[in-house]
XYZ file of C-alpha atoms in Angstrom:
144
model
C 68.638 95.349 172.476
C 71.444 97.515 171.149
C 71.806 95.234 168.139
C 68.105 95.559 167.346
C 68.256 99.361 167.470
C 71.414 99.369 165.360
C 69.830 97.047 162.767
C 66.665 99.193 162.608
C 68.753 102.335 162.132
C 70.790 100.643 159.401
C 67.639 99.491 157.584
C 66.159 103.000 157.807
C 69.374 104.532 156.497
C 69.690 102.122 153.592
C 66.028 102.425 152.608
C 66.680 105.994 151.507
C 69.203 104.754 148.943
C 66.793 102.509 147.070
C 64.541 105.149 145.490
C 64.351 105.124 141.701
C 63.005 108.632 141.142
C 65.164 111.725 140.985
C 67.978 110.631 143.286
C 71.478 112.024 143.200
C 72.715 109.539 140.570
C 69.451 109.031 138.665
C 68.702 112.591 137.639
C 67.227 113.459 134.275
C 69.851 114.365 131.677
C 69.320 116.386 128.510
C 69.126 114.506 125.244
C 72.266 115.394 123.272
C 70.523 114.705 119.976
C 67.756 117.203 120.757
C 70.183 120.111 121.179
C 70.492 120.977 117.488
C 68.094 120.448 114.660
C 69.332 118.090 111.977
C 69.066 119.275 108.415
C 67.356 116.875 106.004
C 69.561 114.838 103.717
C 69.495 116.202 100.194
C 71.479 115.548 97.044
C 73.542 118.622 96.150
C 72.328 120.319 92.995
C 75.720 120.026 91.248
C 76.102 116.297 91.970
C 76.732 114.704 88.604
C 78.248 111.297 87.971
C 79.878 110.801 84.620
C 80.947 107.477 83.206
C 84.699 106.898 82.937
C 86.304 108.015 79.717
C 87.260 105.286 77.256
C 90.823 104.056 77.728
C 91.158 105.092 81.393
C 91.935 102.331 83.885
C 89.040 100.938 85.842
C 88.852 101.914 89.512
C 89.419 98.298 90.563
C 92.804 98.116 88.765
C 94.344 101.144 90.513
C 96.803 100.207 93.279
C 95.202 101.895 96.282
C 98.274 101.675 98.543
C 100.500 103.357 95.960
C 97.852 105.991 95.266
C 97.548 106.702 99.004
C 101.323 107.034 99.406
C 101.530 109.412 96.464
C 98.642 111.444 97.880
C 100.289 111.641 101.305
C 103.934 112.097 100.402
C 103.816 113.408 96.836
C 106.266 110.958 95.298
C 110.054 111.170 95.469
C 111.466 114.493 96.614
C 114.042 116.245 94.444
C 117.580 115.855 95.805
C 120.162 118.594 96.034
C 123.443 118.291 94.141
C 125.442 117.594 97.316
C 122.985 114.928 98.477
C 123.033 113.240 95.072
C 126.847 113.298 95.072
C 126.964 111.727 98.538
C 124.494 109.012 97.525
C 126.401 108.290 94.309
C 129.728 108.003 96.169
C 128.078 105.637 98.656
C 127.051 103.360 95.790
C 123.388 104.227 95.264
C 123.329 102.611 91.826
C 124.968 99.355 92.931
C 122.891 98.695 96.065
C 120.643 95.648 95.988
C 116.912 96.339 96.112
C 116.297 94.148 99.179
C 119.463 95.053 101.062
C 117.654 95.822 104.304
C 116.307 92.301 104.509
C 119.759 90.848 103.816
C 121.674 92.790 106.502
C 122.555 89.615 108.448
C 123.704 87.713 105.365
C 127.351 86.556 105.626
C 128.011 87.880 102.120
C 127.075 91.432 103.115
C 130.053 93.769 103.175
C 130.397 95.495 106.549
C 132.917 97.796 108.204
C 135.015 96.241 110.972
C 134.208 98.228 114.108
C 136.892 96.554 116.229
C 137.057 94.088 119.073
C 135.231 96.331 121.560
C 132.077 96.457 119.471
C 132.179 92.684 118.927
C 132.579 92.166 122.685
C 129.617 94.415 123.441
C 127.409 92.640 120.927
C 128.508 89.165 122.046
C 128.201 89.942 125.770
C 125.617 87.843 127.601
C 122.534 89.606 128.839
C 122.644 90.390 132.533
C 121.376 92.727 135.212
C 124.546 94.860 135.255
C 125.749 93.750 138.688
C 129.150 92.654 137.331
C 129.645 95.660 135.047
C 133.059 97.335 134.938
C 134.201 100.567 133.396
C 137.689 100.941 131.924
C 139.440 104.188 131.046
C 142.962 103.864 129.772
C 144.702 101.220 131.895
C 142.699 101.662 135.118
C 139.788 99.376 135.867
C 137.144 100.250 138.448
C 135.624 97.287 140.284
C 131.840 97.069 140.632
C 130.361 98.877 143.601
C 128.942 96.670 146.295
């Protein structure tokens, strides 16, 4: 008998949730497009298309990526005398155009950073559990 009363109460409670009218979640919302009046589309009075002048490049032949970069960044920036001197002493005129793509080439001249840097680069990847720190001649064992 208790189960029957409980089931009837549950059905009565849930029947209130099924309404489709103006419930808590199904309320009428304002139309966001009706808030402001849209002006009609018109052609501006000074809108005038002129044909390209003779001898100018066609729009299809202009490099759009270069034009966008020039519009964004304005071309190469002028360098100061000290910056130009530093670049010239570093060999700006003798650098290869694609040097960044040839950084791993065996023929690339590099500065020897020493055995420690080579050891760090050649070290196997790990989780750091066997890491050791050395200062001078003392070595600290890993903490356990």
